[in-house]
Short mmCIF file of C-alpha atoms in Angstrom, two decimals:
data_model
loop_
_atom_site.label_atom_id
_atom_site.label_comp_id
_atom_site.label_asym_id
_atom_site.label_seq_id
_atom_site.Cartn_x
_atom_site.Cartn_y
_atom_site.Cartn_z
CA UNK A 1 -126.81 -231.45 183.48
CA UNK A 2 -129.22 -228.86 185.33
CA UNK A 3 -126.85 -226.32 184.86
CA UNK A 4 -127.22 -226.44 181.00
CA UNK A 5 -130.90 -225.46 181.67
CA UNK A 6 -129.75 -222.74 184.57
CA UNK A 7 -129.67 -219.70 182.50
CA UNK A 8 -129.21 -216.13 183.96
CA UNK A 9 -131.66 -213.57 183.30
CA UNK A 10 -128.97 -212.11 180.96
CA UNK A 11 -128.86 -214.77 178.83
CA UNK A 12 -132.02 -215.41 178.65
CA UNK A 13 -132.65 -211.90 177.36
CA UNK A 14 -130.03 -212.83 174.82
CA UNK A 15 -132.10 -216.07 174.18
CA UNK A 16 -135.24 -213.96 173.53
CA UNK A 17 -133.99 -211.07 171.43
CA UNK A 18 -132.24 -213.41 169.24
CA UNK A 19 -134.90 -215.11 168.52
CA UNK A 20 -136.90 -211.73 168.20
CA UNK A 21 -134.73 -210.25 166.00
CA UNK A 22 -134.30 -213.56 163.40
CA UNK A 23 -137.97 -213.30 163.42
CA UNK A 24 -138.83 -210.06 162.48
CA UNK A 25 -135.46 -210.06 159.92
CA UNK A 26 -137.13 -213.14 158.22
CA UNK A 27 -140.67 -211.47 158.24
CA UNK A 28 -139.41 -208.08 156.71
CA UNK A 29 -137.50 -209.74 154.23
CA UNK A 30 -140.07 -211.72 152.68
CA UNK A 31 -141.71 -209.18 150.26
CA UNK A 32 -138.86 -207.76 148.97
CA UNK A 33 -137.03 -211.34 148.76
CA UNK A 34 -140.30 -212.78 146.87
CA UNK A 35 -140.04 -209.50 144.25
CA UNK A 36 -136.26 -209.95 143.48
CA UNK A 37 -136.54 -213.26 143.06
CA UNK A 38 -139.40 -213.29 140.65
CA UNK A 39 -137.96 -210.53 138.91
CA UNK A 40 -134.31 -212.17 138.85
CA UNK A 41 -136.12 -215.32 137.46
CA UNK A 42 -138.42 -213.90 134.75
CA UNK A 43 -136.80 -210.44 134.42
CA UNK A 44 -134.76 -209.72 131.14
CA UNK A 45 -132.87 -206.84 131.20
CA UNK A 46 -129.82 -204.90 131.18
CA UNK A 47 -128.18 -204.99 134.30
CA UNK A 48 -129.41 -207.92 135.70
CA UNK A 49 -126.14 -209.75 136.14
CA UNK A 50 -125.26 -206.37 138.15
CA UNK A 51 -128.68 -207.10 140.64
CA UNK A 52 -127.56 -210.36 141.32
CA UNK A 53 -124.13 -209.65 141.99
CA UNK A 54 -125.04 -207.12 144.95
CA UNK A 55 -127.94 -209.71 146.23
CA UNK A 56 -125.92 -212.47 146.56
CA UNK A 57 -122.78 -209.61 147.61
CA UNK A 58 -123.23 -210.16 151.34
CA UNK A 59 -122.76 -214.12 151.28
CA UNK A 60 -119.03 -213.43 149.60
CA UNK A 61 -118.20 -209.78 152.17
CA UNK A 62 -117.01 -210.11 155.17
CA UNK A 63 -119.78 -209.49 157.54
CA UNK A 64 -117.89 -206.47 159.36
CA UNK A 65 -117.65 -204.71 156.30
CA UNK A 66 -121.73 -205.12 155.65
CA UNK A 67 -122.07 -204.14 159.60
CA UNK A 68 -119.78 -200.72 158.75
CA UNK A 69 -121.58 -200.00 155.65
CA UNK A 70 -124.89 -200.13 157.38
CA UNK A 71 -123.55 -197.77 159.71
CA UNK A 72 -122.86 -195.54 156.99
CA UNK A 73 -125.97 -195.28 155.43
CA UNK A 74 -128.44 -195.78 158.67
CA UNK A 75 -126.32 -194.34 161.65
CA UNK A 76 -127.87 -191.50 162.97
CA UNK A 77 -125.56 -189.28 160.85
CA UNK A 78 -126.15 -191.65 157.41
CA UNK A 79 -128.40 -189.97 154.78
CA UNK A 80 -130.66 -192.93 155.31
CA UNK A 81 -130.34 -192.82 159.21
CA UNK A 82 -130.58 -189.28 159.39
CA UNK A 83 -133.75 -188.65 157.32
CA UNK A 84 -135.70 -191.77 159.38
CA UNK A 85 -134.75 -190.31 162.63
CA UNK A 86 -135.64 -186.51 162.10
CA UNK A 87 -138.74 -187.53 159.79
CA UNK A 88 -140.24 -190.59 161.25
CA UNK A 89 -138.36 -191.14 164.52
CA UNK A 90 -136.84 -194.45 163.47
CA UNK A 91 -133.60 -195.15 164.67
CA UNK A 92 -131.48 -198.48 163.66
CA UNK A 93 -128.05 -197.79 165.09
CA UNK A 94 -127.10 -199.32 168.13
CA UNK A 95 -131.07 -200.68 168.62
CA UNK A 96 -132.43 -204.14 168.38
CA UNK A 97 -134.64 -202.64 164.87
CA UNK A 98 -130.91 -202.31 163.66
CA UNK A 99 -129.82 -205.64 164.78
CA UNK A 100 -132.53 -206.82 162.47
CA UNK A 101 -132.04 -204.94 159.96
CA UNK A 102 -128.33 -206.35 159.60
CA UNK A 103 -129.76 -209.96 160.35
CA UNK A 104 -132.19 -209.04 157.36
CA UNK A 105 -129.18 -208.04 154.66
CA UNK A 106 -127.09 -211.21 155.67
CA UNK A 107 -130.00 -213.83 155.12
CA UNK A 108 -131.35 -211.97 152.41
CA UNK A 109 -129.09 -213.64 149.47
CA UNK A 110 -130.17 -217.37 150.78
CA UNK A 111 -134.01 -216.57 150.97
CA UNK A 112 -133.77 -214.86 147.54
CA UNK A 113 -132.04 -217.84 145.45
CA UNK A 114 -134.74 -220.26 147.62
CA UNK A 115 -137.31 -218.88 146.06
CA UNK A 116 -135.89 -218.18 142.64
CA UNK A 117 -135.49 -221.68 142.30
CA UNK A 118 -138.77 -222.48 143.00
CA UNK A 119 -139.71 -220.00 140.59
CA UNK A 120 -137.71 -221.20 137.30
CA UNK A 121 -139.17 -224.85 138.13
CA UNK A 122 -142.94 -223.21 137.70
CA UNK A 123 -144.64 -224.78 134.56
CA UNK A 124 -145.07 -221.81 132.59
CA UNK A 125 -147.74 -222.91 130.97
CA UNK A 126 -149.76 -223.41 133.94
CA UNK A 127 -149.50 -219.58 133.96
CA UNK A 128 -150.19 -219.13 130.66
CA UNK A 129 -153.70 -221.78 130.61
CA UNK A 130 -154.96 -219.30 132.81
CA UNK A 131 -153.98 -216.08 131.15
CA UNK A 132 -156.27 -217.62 128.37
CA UNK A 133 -159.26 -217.90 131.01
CA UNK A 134 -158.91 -214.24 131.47
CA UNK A 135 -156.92 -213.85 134.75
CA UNK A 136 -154.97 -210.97 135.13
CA UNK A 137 -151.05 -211.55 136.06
CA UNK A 138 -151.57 -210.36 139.64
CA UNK A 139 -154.15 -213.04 140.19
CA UNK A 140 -152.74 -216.03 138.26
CA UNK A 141 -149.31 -215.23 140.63
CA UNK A 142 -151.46 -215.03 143.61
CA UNK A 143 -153.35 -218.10 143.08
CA UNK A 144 -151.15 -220.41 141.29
CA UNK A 145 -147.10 -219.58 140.91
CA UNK A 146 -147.50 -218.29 144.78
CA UNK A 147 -148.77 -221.87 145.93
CA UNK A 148 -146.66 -223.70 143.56
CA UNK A 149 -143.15 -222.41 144.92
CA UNK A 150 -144.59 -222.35 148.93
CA UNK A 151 -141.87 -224.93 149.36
CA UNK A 152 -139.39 -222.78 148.07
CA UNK A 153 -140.44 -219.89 150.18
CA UNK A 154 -140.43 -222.00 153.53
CA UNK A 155 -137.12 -223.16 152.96
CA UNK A 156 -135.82 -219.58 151.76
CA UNK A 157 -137.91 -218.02 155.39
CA UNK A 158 -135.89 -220.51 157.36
CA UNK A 159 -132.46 -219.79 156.00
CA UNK A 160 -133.14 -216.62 156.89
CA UNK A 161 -133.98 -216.92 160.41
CA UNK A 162 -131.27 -219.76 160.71
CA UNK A 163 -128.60 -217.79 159.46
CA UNK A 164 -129.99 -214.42 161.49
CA UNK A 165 -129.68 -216.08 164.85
CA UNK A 166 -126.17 -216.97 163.86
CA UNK A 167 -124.99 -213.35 162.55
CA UNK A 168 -122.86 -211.77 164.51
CA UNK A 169 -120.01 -209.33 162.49
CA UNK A 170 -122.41 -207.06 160.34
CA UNK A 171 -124.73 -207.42 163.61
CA UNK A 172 -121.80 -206.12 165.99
CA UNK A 173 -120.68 -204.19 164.25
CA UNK A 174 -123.71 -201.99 163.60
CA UNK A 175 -125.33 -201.81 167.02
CA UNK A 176 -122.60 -202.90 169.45
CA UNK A 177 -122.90 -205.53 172.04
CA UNK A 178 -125.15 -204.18 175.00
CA UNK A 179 -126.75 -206.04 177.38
CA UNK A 180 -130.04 -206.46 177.12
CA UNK A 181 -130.49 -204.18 173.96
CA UNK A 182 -128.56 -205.58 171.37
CA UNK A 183 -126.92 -208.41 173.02
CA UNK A 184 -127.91 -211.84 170.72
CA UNK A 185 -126.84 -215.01 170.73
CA UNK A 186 -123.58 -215.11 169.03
CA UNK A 187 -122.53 -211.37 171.21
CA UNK A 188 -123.07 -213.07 174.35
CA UNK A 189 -121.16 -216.16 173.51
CA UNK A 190 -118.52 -213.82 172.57
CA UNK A 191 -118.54 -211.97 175.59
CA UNK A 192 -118.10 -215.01 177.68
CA UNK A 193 -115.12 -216.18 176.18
CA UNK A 194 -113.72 -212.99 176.83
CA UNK A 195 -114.09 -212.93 180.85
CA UNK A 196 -112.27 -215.82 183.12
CA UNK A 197 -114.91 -218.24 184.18
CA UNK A 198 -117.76 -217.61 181.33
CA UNK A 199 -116.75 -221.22 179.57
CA UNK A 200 -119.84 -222.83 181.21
CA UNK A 201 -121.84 -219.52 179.93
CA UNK A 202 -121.17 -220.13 176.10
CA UNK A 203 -121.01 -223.62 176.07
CA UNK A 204 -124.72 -223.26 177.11
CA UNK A 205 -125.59 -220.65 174.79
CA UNK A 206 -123.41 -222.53 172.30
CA UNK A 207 -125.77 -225.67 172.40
CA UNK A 208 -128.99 -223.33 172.66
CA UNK A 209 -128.04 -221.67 169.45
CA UNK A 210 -127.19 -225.01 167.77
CA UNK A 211 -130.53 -226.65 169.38
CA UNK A 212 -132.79 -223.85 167.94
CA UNK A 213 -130.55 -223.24 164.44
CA UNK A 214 -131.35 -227.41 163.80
CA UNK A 215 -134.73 -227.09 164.74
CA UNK A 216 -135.68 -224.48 161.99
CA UNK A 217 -133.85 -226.34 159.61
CA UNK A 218 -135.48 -229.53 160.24
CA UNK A 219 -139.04 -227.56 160.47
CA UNK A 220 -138.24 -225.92 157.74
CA UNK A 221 -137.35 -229.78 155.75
CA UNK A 222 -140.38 -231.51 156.85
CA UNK A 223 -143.14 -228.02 156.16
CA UNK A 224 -141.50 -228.48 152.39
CA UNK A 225 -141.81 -231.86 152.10
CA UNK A 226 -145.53 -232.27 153.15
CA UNK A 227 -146.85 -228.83 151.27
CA UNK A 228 -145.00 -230.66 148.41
CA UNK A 229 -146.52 -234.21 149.33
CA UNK A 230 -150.11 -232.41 149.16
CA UNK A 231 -149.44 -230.42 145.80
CA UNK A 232 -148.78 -233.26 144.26
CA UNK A 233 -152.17 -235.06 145.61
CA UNK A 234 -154.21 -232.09 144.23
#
């Protein structure tokens, strides 16, 4: 069994940025995903059916076709791409920043409806008791419909990073596989089953990703269930 432990440096790096990249995908996508979701829950207004549809668009694409349409926009030679690089310096394509970035639009759609759920099971009135007391909106969300759907939002984070550190088309797709650089999880298990001899390579990989995918869910499972244990206390 020691050779299930006896990663190369390679994979480790694969290990590492994976795990890198899922984390800074779930991270970035947190204040937007929190502000679509409130607004998708409260919000009335026309074209909301239309927002939803292209939140929840990625879950029904194929994840090529979000990978190719990230390289449109953010490539060097996008209009997005193009106007970070020559104004800011940031570059996406082909770069671990874009291998986030594509982790970051697949998960996006699971985080989102976490939290929106959370957020149509708030007590409105709650809300409204201390409107009465004088609180301004910004306040009453940041000290009681923010606590009240924490659950929601741990569960929505780790969907997120569970489902970045298993993306691989839209990922691929937009910054390649290279060693290394872009090289995650799911790449390098690819990569070994397309060279004679790399079974052994992405059956441990394989069981790495599946280790560290149940881990977050089962973090993510027992976080929810004691934050909700203690709510309910107060």
């Amino acid at each position: 069994m020691n050779w299930l432990l006896d990663l190369t440096p390679d994979e480790w790096n694969a290990v590492r940025l994976s795990i890198k990249v899922a984390t800074v995908a779930m991270v970035a996508s947190l204040p937007p995903g929190i502000l679509i979701a409130l607004v998708l829950a409260r919000g009335q207004f026309w074209g909301k059916t239309l927002l939803n549809g292209l939140v929840h668009l990625p879950l029904i694409l194929p994840p090529v076709v979000i990978g190719y349409l990230l390289l449109l926009s953010f490539g060097r030679r996008g209009p997005v791409g193009a106007f970070l690089a020559e104004h800011f310096g940031i570059v996406f394509s082909f770069r671990w920043t874009g291998a986030a970035l594509a982790c970051a639009v697949m998960g996006f759609p699971l985080m989102v409806r976490a939290i929106r759920l959370s957020i149509e099971a708030v007590d409105r009135r709650i809300e409204a008791a201390a409107g009465t007391l004088g609180a301004n909106p910004l306040w009453v969300f940041g000290t009681i419909t923010l606590p009240l759907i924490l659950p929601g939002l741990i569960t929505g984070a780790i969907l997120s990073f569970a489902k970045a550190m298993g993306e691989f088309g839209a990922t691929i797709t937009f910054v390649s596989n290279i060693p290394n650089q872009t090289q995650t999880l799911p790449s390098a298990i690819y990569t070994f089953t397309q060279v004679p001899g790399g079974d052994a390579g992405a059956l441990r990989l394989t069981l790495i990703s599946i280790v560290i995918s149940m881990a977050a869910l089962v973090a993510s499972e027992v976080l929810a269930r004691r934050v909700g244990r203690r709510m309910d206390i107060e």
